[in-house]
Amino acid sequence: MDSFARHGSVWRAAEDLHLTRSAVSHQLRLLERDLGFDLLERVGKGVTLTPRGRRYALDVRKALTVLGDAAEQHGNKGIGGSFGISCTPGFASLWLCNQIAGFQDMYPDVSLRILTPRRLDDVSSVNADIYVAFGLGNWPNHSVELLCDVEFTPLCSPSLLNRLGGLSRPQDILRANLLHLGDHEDWSRWFAATGVENPNPDAGIIFSDMNLVFSSAIAGQGIAMGDELTSRKALDDGRLVRPFEMAIKSPRSYFLVTEWTKVDHPIARAFGGWLRSRLSEANSGKVYAELRTRE
C-alpha cells in the first residue's frame, strides 16, 4: 500500500517491491477486502487512490516513519567516518540544508561533506560517496533508486502578484517576466498544457542555478517554474505563492545514485534510509494539505 501511494502506479510499486504487477494488484484487493472499503478507483486507463484510500495511506506512512526513526536511532551504533554527498544545488540549498541536522544528530560520528555538481545529472565526482541526481534515471554501472517525481508549476512573490493585479487565467502570465533554469523547456511545456495562445517561452531570463531563479522570483522580478518539494518552505513562509493549480510532470526525477562498490557502505545505507524517511514525510504533508483543501 505504501509503495503504491508513493509511486502512484502498480508497475512502479511492483518494481520497488521486486514483485509482479499481478501480485501487487492481488495484495491491494486483499487489503481492500480486509479493510472493508475501496482503496482504489479507476481513472482513465489507470488507477488512483480514493479520498479514503489517501487518508489510509497517510496514516500508514506516518506509522512507517515512526518505526523507521526508531530503528535508525537505536541501530546507529558504531557508524562513523567521512562521507561525501553530491547533490544538485537547488535540492541541496532548498531542501537538504533544512533537514541535514537531523541526520547529523542521529549519526554524530559521521563527518559529512555536501558537494554540488555543475550538471544536475553528474555522478562523476571523486569526492562523493553517494549522489542525489536529477535526470532520466540512466546511469550505467550504478545503483539507481527513484526518490521522487517532480511536478512544476508557476511560482511568484505576493508583491508581484499584487502589481500584476492578480493572475486569473494562464494567459495573464505573459504580462510578467519568465524566469528559467538552464533552458526554456519547462515553460514551453506548461504553456502547451494550459493552451496559452501565442506564448513566447523564449522570453525572460535564464539562470544557471535554481537558487538564483528562486531569489529572483522572491524579489518580485518575474515568475519561476518550481516544484512542491524545493519550494515548500518559501510557500509556507509566504515568500512565494502558487497562482494556478495546473502543474506539469517533469520528464526528469530525483534519484539516489551509488556506485555498486559503495552500496553496502554503512553510512550509505544509513543516509539512504534517512533520506527516504524524510522525503516520505514531506510527501505525506503534501497529501495531507491537499486533502484538507478538498474537505
PDB file of C-alpha atoms in Angstrom:
ATOM      1  CA  MET A   1       0.000   0.000   0.000  1.00  0.00           C
ATOM      2  CA  ASP A   2       2.733   2.472   0.967  1.00  0.00           C
ATOM      3  CA  SER A   3       4.728   1.732  -2.174  1.00  0.00           C
ATOM      4  CA  PHE A   4       1.677   2.265  -4.418  1.00  0.00           C
ATOM      5  CA  ALA A   5       0.860   5.553  -2.632  1.00  0.00           C
ATOM      6  CA  ARG A   6       4.443   6.805  -3.048  1.00  0.00           C
ATOM      7  CA  HIS A   7       4.836   5.824  -6.700  1.00  0.00           C
ATOM      8  CA  GLY A   8       1.268   6.294  -7.915  1.00  0.00           C
ATOM      9  CA  SER A   9       1.157   3.219 -10.129  1.00  0.00           C
ATOM     10  CA  VAL A  10       1.062  -0.552  -9.848  1.00  0.00           C
ATOM     11  CA  TRP A  11       4.023  -1.104 -12.159  1.00  0.00           C
ATOM     12  CA  ARG A  12       6.313   1.225 -10.240  1.00  0.00           C
ATOM     13  CA  ALA A  13       5.233  -0.316  -6.949  1.00  0.00           C
ATOM     14  CA  ALA A  14       5.981  -3.729  -8.457  1.00  0.00           C
ATOM     15  CA  GLU A  15       9.489  -2.594  -9.441  1.00  0.00           C
ATOM     16  CA  ASP A  16      10.040  -1.103  -5.989  1.00  0.00           C
ATOM     17  CA  LEU A  17       8.974  -4.318  -4.233  1.00  0.00           C
ATOM     18  CA  HIS A  18      10.532  -6.680  -6.810  1.00  0.00           C
ATOM     19  CA  LEU A  19       7.142  -8.303  -7.422  1.00  0.00           C
ATOM     20  CA  THR A  20       4.953  -8.820 -10.460  1.00  0.00           C
ATOM     21  CA  ARG A  21       2.204  -6.321 -11.213  1.00  0.00           C
ATOM     22  CA  SER A  22      -0.433  -9.008 -10.734  1.00  0.00           C
ATOM     23  CA  ALA A  23       0.987  -9.794  -7.284  1.00  0.00           C
ATOM     24  CA  VAL A  24       0.756  -6.144  -6.249  1.00  0.00           C
ATOM     25  CA  SER A  25      -2.799  -5.850  -7.598  1.00  0.00           C
ATOM     26  CA  HIS A  26      -3.788  -9.022  -5.758  1.00  0.00           C
ATOM     27  CA  GLN A  27      -2.364  -7.746  -2.463  1.00  0.00           C
ATOM     28  CA  LEU A  28      -4.232  -4.453  -2.849  1.00  0.00           C
ATOM     29  CA  ARG A  29      -7.503  -6.304  -3.477  1.00  0.00           C
ATOM     30  CA  LEU A  30      -6.903  -8.440  -0.381  1.00  0.00           C
ATOM     31  CA  LEU A  31      -6.219  -5.315   1.662  1.00  0.00           C
ATOM     32  CA  GLU A  32      -9.471  -3.743   0.433  1.00  0.00           C
ATOM     33  CA  ARG A  33     -11.326  -6.884   1.461  1.00  0.00           C
ATOM     34  CA  ASP A  34      -9.786  -6.875   4.941  1.00  0.00           C
ATOM     35  CA  LEU A  35     -10.411  -3.150   5.463  1.00  0.00           C
ATOM     36  CA  GLY A  36     -13.947  -3.220   4.128  1.00  0.00           C
ATOM     37  CA  PHE A  37     -13.670  -0.148   1.869  1.00  0.00           C
ATOM     38  CA  ASP A  38     -12.290   0.771  -1.551  1.00  0.00           C
ATOM     39  CA  LEU A  39      -8.696   1.974  -1.686  1.00  0.00           C
ATOM     40  CA  LEU A  40      -8.514   2.417  -5.455  1.00  0.00           C
ATOM     41  CA  GLU A  41     -10.634   3.901  -8.204  1.00  0.00           C
ATOM     42  CA  ARG A  42     -10.140   3.754 -11.949  1.00  0.00           C
ATOM     43  CA  VAL A  43      -9.240   6.999 -13.721  1.00  0.00           C
ATOM     44  CA  GLY A  44      -8.897   6.684 -17.481  1.00  0.00           C
ATOM     45  CA  LYS A  45      -6.585   3.753 -18.195  1.00  0.00           C
ATOM     46  CA  GLY A  46      -5.025   3.760 -14.741  1.00  0.00           C
ATOM     47  CA  VAL A  47      -5.980   3.608 -11.080  1.00  0.00           C
ATOM     48  CA  THR A  48      -5.549   6.078  -8.257  1.00  0.00           C
ATOM     49  CA  LEU A  49      -6.276   6.222  -4.553  1.00  0.00           C
ATOM     50  CA  THR A  50      -9.767   7.121  -3.385  1.00  0.00           C
ATOM     51  CA  PRO A  51     -10.018  10.009  -0.866  1.00  0.00           C
ATOM     52  CA  ARG A  52     -10.397   7.434   1.925  1.00  0.00           C
ATOM     53  CA  GLY A  53      -7.513   5.460   0.462  1.00  0.00           C
ATOM     54  CA  ARG A  54      -5.293   8.568   0.566  1.00  0.00           C
ATOM     55  CA  ARG A  55      -6.120   9.128   4.227  1.00  0.00           C
ATOM     56  CA  TYR A  56      -5.319   5.497   4.982  1.00  0.00           C
ATOM     57  CA  ALA A  57      -2.027   5.720   3.058  1.00  0.00           C
ATOM     58  CA  LEU A  58      -1.089   8.844   5.023  1.00  0.00           C
ATOM     59  CA  ASP A  59      -1.681   7.019   8.337  1.00  0.00           C
ATOM     60  CA  VAL A  60       0.384   4.064   7.109  1.00  0.00           C
ATOM     61  CA  ARG A  61       3.245   6.375   6.081  1.00  0.00           C
ATOM     62  CA  LYS A  62       3.216   8.080   9.493  1.00  0.00           C
ATOM     63  CA  ALA A  63       3.424   4.699  11.223  1.00  0.00           C
ATOM     64  CA  LEU A  64       6.274   3.520   8.982  1.00  0.00           C
ATOM     65  CA  THR A  65       8.158   6.774   9.573  1.00  0.00           C
ATOM     66  CA  VAL A  66       7.921   6.300  13.336  1.00  0.00           C
ATOM     67  CA  LEU A  67       9.188   2.725  13.023  1.00  0.00           C
ATOM     68  CA  GLY A  68      11.993   3.810  10.697  1.00  0.00           C
ATOM     69  CA  ASP A  69      13.095   6.588  13.020  1.00  0.00           C
ATOM     70  CA  ALA A  70      13.135   4.209  15.977  1.00  0.00           C
ATOM     71  CA  ALA A  71      15.263   1.719  14.062  1.00  0.00           C
ATOM     72  CA  GLU A  72      17.705   4.414  12.998  1.00  0.00           C
ATOM     73  CA  GLN A  73      18.006   5.965  16.445  1.00  0.00           C
ATOM     74  CA  HIS A  74      18.689   2.626  18.140  1.00  0.00           C
ATOM     75  CA  GLY A  75      20.667   0.952  15.389  1.00  0.00           C
ATOM     76  CA  ASN A  76      23.304   3.512  14.529  1.00  0.00           C
ATOM     77  CA  LYS A  77      25.962   2.488  16.992  1.00  0.00           C
ATOM     78  CA  GLY A  78      29.427   2.252  15.526  1.00  0.00           C
ATOM     79  CA  ILE A  79      28.655   4.146  12.308  1.00  0.00           C
ATOM     80  CA  GLY A  80      31.239   6.839  11.706  1.00  0.00           C
ATOM     81  CA  GLY A  81      33.801   8.257   9.300  1.00  0.00           C
ATOM     82  CA  SER A  82      33.941  10.755   6.458  1.00  0.00           C
ATOM     83  CA  PHE A  83      31.200  10.727   3.835  1.00  0.00           C
ATOM     84  CA  GLY A  84      30.623  12.865   0.732  1.00  0.00           C
ATOM     85  CA  ILE A  85      27.163  13.642  -0.650  1.00  0.00           C
ATOM     86  CA  SER A  86      26.877  15.163  -4.127  1.00  0.00           C
ATOM     87  CA  CYS A  87      23.544  16.897  -4.526  1.00  0.00           C
ATOM     88  CA  THR A  88      22.008  19.250  -7.078  1.00  0.00           C
ATOM     89  CA  PRO A  89      22.353  22.895  -5.941  1.00  0.00           C
ATOM     90  CA  GLY A  90      18.611  23.533  -5.697  1.00  0.00           C
ATOM     91  CA  PHE A  91      17.821  20.343  -3.790  1.00  0.00           C
ATOM     92  CA  ALA A  92      20.819  20.904  -1.509  1.00  0.00           C
ATOM     93  CA  SER A  93      20.083  24.510  -0.563  1.00  0.00           C
ATOM     94  CA  LEU A  94      16.285  24.494  -0.657  1.00  0.00           C
ATOM     95  CA  TRP A  95      15.608  21.109   0.966  1.00  0.00           C
ATOM     96  CA  LEU A  96      18.628  19.167   2.240  1.00  0.00           C
ATOM     97  CA  CYS A  97      20.184  22.078   4.149  1.00  0.00           C
ATOM     98  CA  ASN A  98      16.917  22.478   6.053  1.00  0.00           C
ATOM     99  CA  GLN A  99      16.919  18.794   7.057  1.00  0.00           C
ATOM    100  CA  ILE A 100      20.509  17.573   7.346  1.00  0.00           C
ATOM    101  CA  ALA A 101      20.982  18.390  11.054  1.00  0.00           C
ATOM    102  CA  GLY A 102      18.521  15.595  11.799  1.00  0.00           C
ATOM    103  CA  PHE A 103      20.842  13.076  10.156  1.00  0.00           C
ATOM    104  CA  GLN A 104      23.856  14.505  11.987  1.00  0.00           C
ATOM    105  CA  ASP A 105      22.045  14.237  15.319  1.00  0.00           C
ATOM    106  CA  MET A 106      21.349  10.560  14.664  1.00  0.00           C
ATOM    107  CA  TYR A 107      24.898   9.836  13.450  1.00  0.00           C
ATOM    108  CA  PRO A 108      27.186  12.239  15.339  1.00  0.00           C
ATOM    109  CA  ASP A 109      30.338  10.272  14.437  1.00  0.00           C
ATOM    110  CA  VAL A 110      29.803  10.807  10.697  1.00  0.00           C
ATOM    111  CA  SER A 111      31.740  13.701   9.139  1.00  0.00           C
ATOM    112  CA  LEU A 112      29.678  14.964   6.205  1.00  0.00           C
ATOM    113  CA  ARG A 113      30.753  16.834   3.085  1.00  0.00           C
ATOM    114  CA  ILE A 114      27.984  18.307   0.897  1.00  0.00           C
ATOM    115  CA  LEU A 115      29.063  18.887  -2.718  1.00  0.00           C
ATOM    116  CA  THR A 116      27.183  20.405  -5.668  1.00  0.00           C
ATOM    117  CA  PRO A 117      27.928  19.461  -9.295  1.00  0.00           C
ATOM    118  CA  ARG A 118      27.762  21.734 -12.325  1.00  0.00           C
ATOM    119  CA  ARG A 119      25.298  19.442 -14.118  1.00  0.00           C
ATOM    120  CA  LEU A 120      22.163  18.205 -12.392  1.00  0.00           C
ATOM    121  CA  ASP A 121      22.750  14.642 -13.618  1.00  0.00           C
ATOM    122  CA  ASP A 122      26.501  14.486 -12.878  1.00  0.00           C
ATOM    123  CA  VAL A 123      27.592  11.471 -10.821  1.00  0.00           C
ATOM    124  CA  SER A 124      31.314  11.620 -11.541  1.00  0.00           C
ATOM    125  CA  SER A 125      32.790  13.446  -8.531  1.00  0.00           C
ATOM    126  CA  VAL A 126      35.704  11.523  -6.993  1.00  0.00           C
ATOM    127  CA  ASN A 127      34.960  13.233  -3.668  1.00  0.00           C
ATOM    128  CA  ALA A 128      31.404  11.913  -3.405  1.00  0.00           C
ATOM    129  CA  ASP A 129      30.264   8.598  -1.966  1.00  0.00           C
ATOM    130  CA  ILE A 130      26.621   8.981  -2.945  1.00  0.00           C
ATOM    131  CA  TYR A 131      24.653  11.248  -5.295  1.00  0.00           C
ATOM    132  CA  VAL A 132      21.247  12.878  -5.293  1.00  0.00           C
ATOM    133  CA  ALA A 133      20.924  13.495  -9.038  1.00  0.00           C
ATOM    134  CA  PHE A 134      18.182  14.933 -11.221  1.00  0.00           C
ATOM    135  CA  GLY A 135      17.790  13.166 -14.533  1.00  0.00           C
ATOM    136  CA  LEU A 136      16.162  10.410 -16.557  1.00  0.00           C
ATOM    137  CA  GLY A 137      17.492   7.563 -14.402  1.00  0.00           C
ATOM    138  CA  ASN A 138      20.094   6.312 -16.847  1.00  0.00           C
ATOM    139  CA  TRP A 139      23.402   5.923 -15.005  1.00  0.00           C
ATOM    140  CA  PRO A 140      25.120   2.700 -16.167  1.00  0.00           C
ATOM    141  CA  ASN A 141      27.225   0.762 -13.668  1.00  0.00           C
ATOM    142  CA  HIS A 142      25.496   2.432 -10.711  1.00  0.00           C
ATOM    143  CA  SER A 143      22.740   1.513  -8.286  1.00  0.00           C
ATOM    144  CA  VAL A 144      19.851   3.835  -9.175  1.00  0.00           C
ATOM    145  CA  GLU A 145      16.818   4.359  -6.908  1.00  0.00           C
ATOM    146  CA  LEU A 146      13.920   6.704  -7.645  1.00  0.00           C
ATOM    147  CA  LEU A 147      13.482   9.157  -4.775  1.00  0.00           C
ATOM    148  CA  CYS A 148      10.620  11.274  -6.052  1.00  0.00           C
ATOM    149  CA  ASP A 149       8.984  12.502  -9.222  1.00  0.00           C
ATOM    150  CA  VAL A 150       8.659  16.233  -9.822  1.00  0.00           C
ATOM    151  CA  GLU A 151       5.795  18.417 -10.999  1.00  0.00           C
ATOM    152  CA  PHE A 152       6.465  22.032 -11.989  1.00  0.00           C
ATOM    153  CA  THR A 153       4.057  24.916 -11.586  1.00  0.00           C
ATOM    154  CA  PRO A 154       4.378  28.725 -11.801  1.00  0.00           C
ATOM    155  CA  LEU A 155       5.505  30.477  -8.599  1.00  0.00           C
ATOM    156  CA  CYS A 156       5.871  34.166  -7.859  1.00  0.00           C
ATOM    157  CA  SER A 157       6.106  36.618  -4.991  1.00  0.00           C
ATOM    158  CA  PRO A 158       2.936  38.079  -3.425  1.00  0.00           C
ATOM    159  CA  SER A 159       4.215  41.577  -4.272  1.00  0.00           C
ATOM    160  CA  LEU A 160       4.482  40.743  -7.979  1.00  0.00           C
ATOM    161  CA  LEU A 161       1.040  39.160  -7.926  1.00  0.00           C
ATOM    162  CA  ASN A 162      -0.366  42.388  -6.461  1.00  0.00           C
ATOM    163  CA  ARG A 163       1.460  44.576  -9.009  1.00  0.00           C
ATOM    164  CA  LEU A 164       0.001  42.481 -11.825  1.00  0.00           C
ATOM    165  CA  GLY A 165      -3.484  42.847 -10.372  1.00  0.00           C
ATOM    166  CA  GLY A 166      -3.723  39.095  -9.906  1.00  0.00           C
ATOM    167  CA  LEU A 167      -3.472  36.232 -12.383  1.00  0.00           C
ATOM    168  CA  SER A 168      -6.937  34.919 -13.181  1.00  0.00           C
ATOM    169  CA  ARG A 169      -6.016  32.803 -16.203  1.00  0.00           C
ATOM    170  CA  PRO A 170      -2.805  31.243 -17.568  1.00  0.00           C
ATOM    171  CA  GLN A 171      -2.696  33.788 -20.426  1.00  0.00           C
ATOM    172  CA  ASP A 172      -2.081  36.523 -17.822  1.00  0.00           C
ATOM    173  CA  ILE A 173       1.385  35.154 -17.118  1.00  0.00           C
ATOM    174  CA  LEU A 174       2.563  36.712 -20.370  1.00  0.00           C
ATOM    175  CA  ARG A 175       2.380  40.106 -18.620  1.00  0.00           C
ATOM    176  CA  ALA A 176       5.372  39.180 -16.422  1.00  0.00           C
ATOM    177  CA  ASN A 177       8.997  38.193 -16.929  1.00  0.00           C
ATOM    178  CA  LEU A 178       9.616  34.461 -17.210  1.00  0.00           C
ATOM    179  CA  LEU A 179      12.421  33.015 -15.111  1.00  0.00           C
ATOM    180  CA  HIS A 180      14.124  29.892 -16.488  1.00  0.00           C
ATOM    181  CA  LEU A 181      16.553  27.294 -15.169  1.00  0.00           C
ATOM    182  CA  GLY A 182      19.035  26.330 -17.879  1.00  0.00           C
ATOM    183  CA  ASP A 183      16.609  26.368 -20.829  1.00  0.00           C
ATOM    184  CA  HIS A 184      13.024  27.160 -21.854  1.00  0.00           C
ATOM    185  CA  GLU A 185      11.675  23.594 -21.755  1.00  0.00           C
ATOM    186  CA  ASP A 186       9.513  23.768 -18.613  1.00  0.00           C
ATOM    187  CA  TRP A 187       7.700  26.962 -19.596  1.00  0.00           C
ATOM    188  CA  SER A 188       7.163  25.658 -23.141  1.00  0.00           C
ATOM    189  CA  ARG A 189       5.530  22.500 -21.791  1.00  0.00           C
ATOM    190  CA  TRP A 190       3.366  24.411 -19.294  1.00  0.00           C
ATOM    191  CA  PHE A 191       2.094  26.814 -21.947  1.00  0.00           C
ATOM    192  CA  ALA A 192       1.281  23.870 -24.222  1.00  0.00           C
ATOM    193  CA  ALA A 193      -0.559  22.049 -21.407  1.00  0.00           C
ATOM    194  CA  THR A 194      -2.653  25.099 -20.483  1.00  0.00           C
ATOM    195  CA  GLY A 195      -3.442  26.130 -24.043  1.00  0.00           C
ATOM    196  CA  VAL A 196      -1.991  29.628 -23.779  1.00  0.00           C
ATOM    197  CA  GLU A 197      -2.267  31.352 -27.145  1.00  0.00           C
ATOM    198  CA  ASN A 198       0.793  32.911 -28.807  1.00  0.00           C
ATOM    199  CA  PRO A 199       3.203  32.383 -25.913  1.00  0.00           C
ATOM    200  CA  ASN A 200       6.853  33.344 -26.145  1.00  0.00           C
ATOM    201  CA  PRO A 201       8.564  30.846 -23.815  1.00  0.00           C
ATOM    202  CA  ASP A 202      11.995  32.003 -25.037  1.00  0.00           C
ATOM    203  CA  ALA A 203      11.444  35.393 -23.425  1.00  0.00           C
ATOM    204  CA  GLY A 204      12.743  36.185 -19.976  1.00  0.00           C
ATOM    205  CA  ILE A 205      15.916  35.408 -18.076  1.00  0.00           C
ATOM    206  CA  ILE A 206      17.873  32.129 -17.969  1.00  0.00           C
ATOM    207  CA  PHE A 207      19.739  31.258 -14.761  1.00  0.00           C
ATOM    208  CA  SER A 208      22.302  28.518 -14.231  1.00  0.00           C
ATOM    209  CA  ASP A 209      21.253  27.743 -10.639  1.00  0.00           C
ATOM    210  CA  MET A 210      17.856  27.144  -9.017  1.00  0.00           C
ATOM    211  CA  ASN A 211      18.880  29.336  -6.085  1.00  0.00           C
ATOM    212  CA  LEU A 212      19.185  32.273  -8.475  1.00  0.00           C
ATOM    213  CA  VAL A 213      15.796  31.512 -10.028  1.00  0.00           C
ATOM    214  CA  PHE A 214      14.106  31.442  -6.612  1.00  0.00           C
ATOM    215  CA  SER A 215      15.957  34.529  -5.364  1.00  0.00           C
ATOM    216  CA  SER A 216      14.772  36.471  -8.395  1.00  0.00           C
ATOM    217  CA  ALA A 217      11.196  35.190  -8.013  1.00  0.00           C
ATOM    218  CA  ILE A 218      11.107  36.053  -4.291  1.00  0.00           C
ATOM    219  CA  ALA A 219      12.411  39.542  -5.135  1.00  0.00           C
ATOM    220  CA  GLY A 220       9.446  40.028  -7.480  1.00  0.00           C
ATOM    221  CA  GLN A 221      11.498  40.018 -10.691  1.00  0.00           C
ATOM    222  CA  GLY A 222       9.337  37.507 -12.536  1.00  0.00           C
ATOM    223  CA  ILE A 223       7.549  34.161 -12.407  1.00  0.00           C
ATOM    224  CA  ALA A 224       9.503  30.933 -11.965  1.00  0.00           C
ATOM    225  CA  MET A 225       8.763  27.275 -12.516  1.00  0.00           C
ATOM    226  CA  GLY A 226       9.130  25.429  -9.230  1.00  0.00           C
ATOM    227  CA  ASP A 227       8.181  22.171  -7.556  1.00  0.00           C
ATOM    228  CA  GLU A 228       6.422  21.482  -4.254  1.00  0.00           C
ATOM    229  CA  LEU A 229       9.449  19.841  -2.653  1.00  0.00           C
ATOM    230  CA  THR A 230      12.109  22.526  -3.057  1.00  0.00           C
ATOM    231  CA  SER A 231       9.680  25.462  -2.824  1.00  0.00           C
ATOM    232  CA  ARG A 232       7.732  24.191   0.203  1.00  0.00           C
ATOM    233  CA  LYS A 233       9.462  26.392   2.787  1.00  0.00           C
ATOM    234  CA  ALA A 234       9.152  29.551   0.665  1.00  0.00           C
ATOM    235  CA  LEU A 235       5.456  28.775   0.120  1.00  0.00           C
ATOM    236  CA  ASP A 236       4.857  28.097   3.825  1.00  0.00           C
ATOM    237  CA  ASP A 237       6.679  31.333   4.757  1.00  0.00           C
ATOM    238  CA  GLY A 238       4.601  33.327   2.266  1.00  0.00           C
ATOM    239  CA  ARG A 239       7.616  34.419   0.216  1.00  0.00           C
ATOM    240  CA  LEU A 240       6.203  32.635  -2.832  1.00  0.00           C
ATOM    241  CA  VAL A 241       2.642  31.901  -3.912  1.00  0.00           C
ATOM    242  CA  ARG A 242       1.183  29.455  -6.392  1.00  0.00           C
ATOM    243  CA  PRO A 243      -1.284  31.322  -8.650  1.00  0.00           C
ATOM    244  CA  PHE A 244      -2.504  28.233 -10.551  1.00  0.00           C
ATOM    245  CA  GLU A 245      -3.185  24.602  -9.651  1.00  0.00           C
ATOM    246  CA  MET A 246      -2.085  23.378 -13.076  1.00  0.00           C
ATOM    247  CA  ALA A 247       1.254  21.547 -12.902  1.00  0.00           C
ATOM    248  CA  ILE A 248       3.264  19.570 -15.436  1.00  0.00           C
ATOM    249  CA  LYS A 249       5.126  16.369 -14.665  1.00  0.00           C
ATOM    250  CA  SER A 250       8.827  16.694 -15.365  1.00  0.00           C
ATOM    251  CA  PRO A 251      10.413  14.008 -17.581  1.00  0.00           C
ATOM    252  CA  ARG A 252      13.239  14.000 -15.027  1.00  0.00           C
ATOM    253  CA  SER A 253      13.140  12.918 -11.389  1.00  0.00           C
ATOM    254  CA  TYR A 254      15.335  12.875  -8.306  1.00  0.00           C
ATOM    255  CA  PHE A 255      17.344   9.671  -7.913  1.00  0.00           C
ATOM    256  CA  LEU A 256      19.697   8.284  -5.300  1.00  0.00           C
ATOM    257  CA  VAL A 257      22.722   7.068  -7.253  1.00  0.00           C
ATOM    258  CA  THR A 258      25.540   4.981  -5.790  1.00  0.00           C
ATOM    259  CA  GLU A 259      28.490   3.119  -7.239  1.00  0.00           C
ATOM    260  CA  TRP A 260      27.958  -0.607  -6.833  1.00  0.00           C
ATOM    261  CA  THR A 261      31.110  -0.886  -4.716  1.00  0.00           C
ATOM    262  CA  LYS A 262      29.647   1.543  -2.172  1.00  0.00           C
ATOM    263  CA  VAL A 263      26.038   0.330  -1.995  1.00  0.00           C
ATOM    264  CA  ASP A 264      26.662  -1.627   1.223  1.00  0.00           C
ATOM    265  CA  HIS A 265      28.699   1.096   2.914  1.00  0.00           C
ATOM    266  CA  PRO A 266      27.148   1.570   6.403  1.00  0.00           C
ATOM    267  CA  ILE A 267      26.877   5.334   6.019  1.00  0.00           C
ATOM    268  CA  ALA A 268      25.390   4.997   2.521  1.00  0.00           C
ATOM    269  CA  ARG A 269      22.711   2.660   3.890  1.00  0.00           C
ATOM    270  CA  ALA A 270      22.053   4.974   6.841  1.00  0.00           C
ATOM    271  CA  PHE A 271      21.822   8.090   4.677  1.00  0.00           C
ATOM    272  CA  GLY A 272      19.582   6.359   2.120  1.00  0.00           C
ATOM    273  CA  GLY A 273      17.198   5.206   4.848  1.00  0.00           C
ATOM    274  CA  TRP A 274      17.101   8.624   6.469  1.00  0.00           C
ATOM    275  CA  LEU A 275      16.565  10.390   3.124  1.00  0.00           C
ATOM    276  CA  ARG A 276      13.697   8.092   2.120  1.00  0.00           C
ATOM    277  CA  SER A 277      12.044   8.630   5.508  1.00  0.00           C
ATOM    278  CA  ARG A 278      12.273  12.433   5.311  1.00  0.00           C
ATOM    279  CA  LEU A 279      11.022  12.564   1.720  1.00  0.00           C
ATOM    280  CA  SER A 280       8.099  10.289   2.560  1.00  0.00           C
ATOM    281  CA  GLU A 281       7.254  12.542   5.480  1.00  0.00           C
ATOM    282  CA  ALA A 282       7.392  15.604   3.204  1.00  0.00           C
ATOM    283  CA  ASN A 283       5.141  13.877   0.673  1.00  0.00           C
ATOM    284  CA  SER A 284       2.714  12.870   3.425  1.00  0.00           C
ATOM    285  CA  GLY A 285       2.495  16.504   4.471  1.00  0.00           C
ATOM    286  CA  LYS A 286       1.718  17.493   0.894  1.00  0.00           C
ATOM    287  CA  VAL A 287      -1.008  14.828   0.622  1.00  0.00           C
ATOM    288  CA  TYR A 288      -2.499  15.948   3.936  1.00  0.00           C
ATOM    289  CA  ALA A 289      -2.569  19.592   2.759  1.00  0.00           C
ATOM    290  CA  GLU A 290      -4.315  18.535  -0.467  1.00  0.00           C
ATOM    291  CA  LEU A 291      -6.897  16.539   1.470  1.00  0.00           C
ATOM    292  CA  ARG A 292      -7.596  19.479   3.775  1.00  0.00           C
ATOM    293  CA  THR A 293      -8.245  21.764   0.806  1.00  0.00           C
ATOM    294  CA  ARG A 294     -10.786  19.281  -0.599  1.00  0.00           C
ATOM    295  CA  GLU A 295     -12.754  18.801   2.622  1.00  0.00           C
TER     296      GLU A 295
END
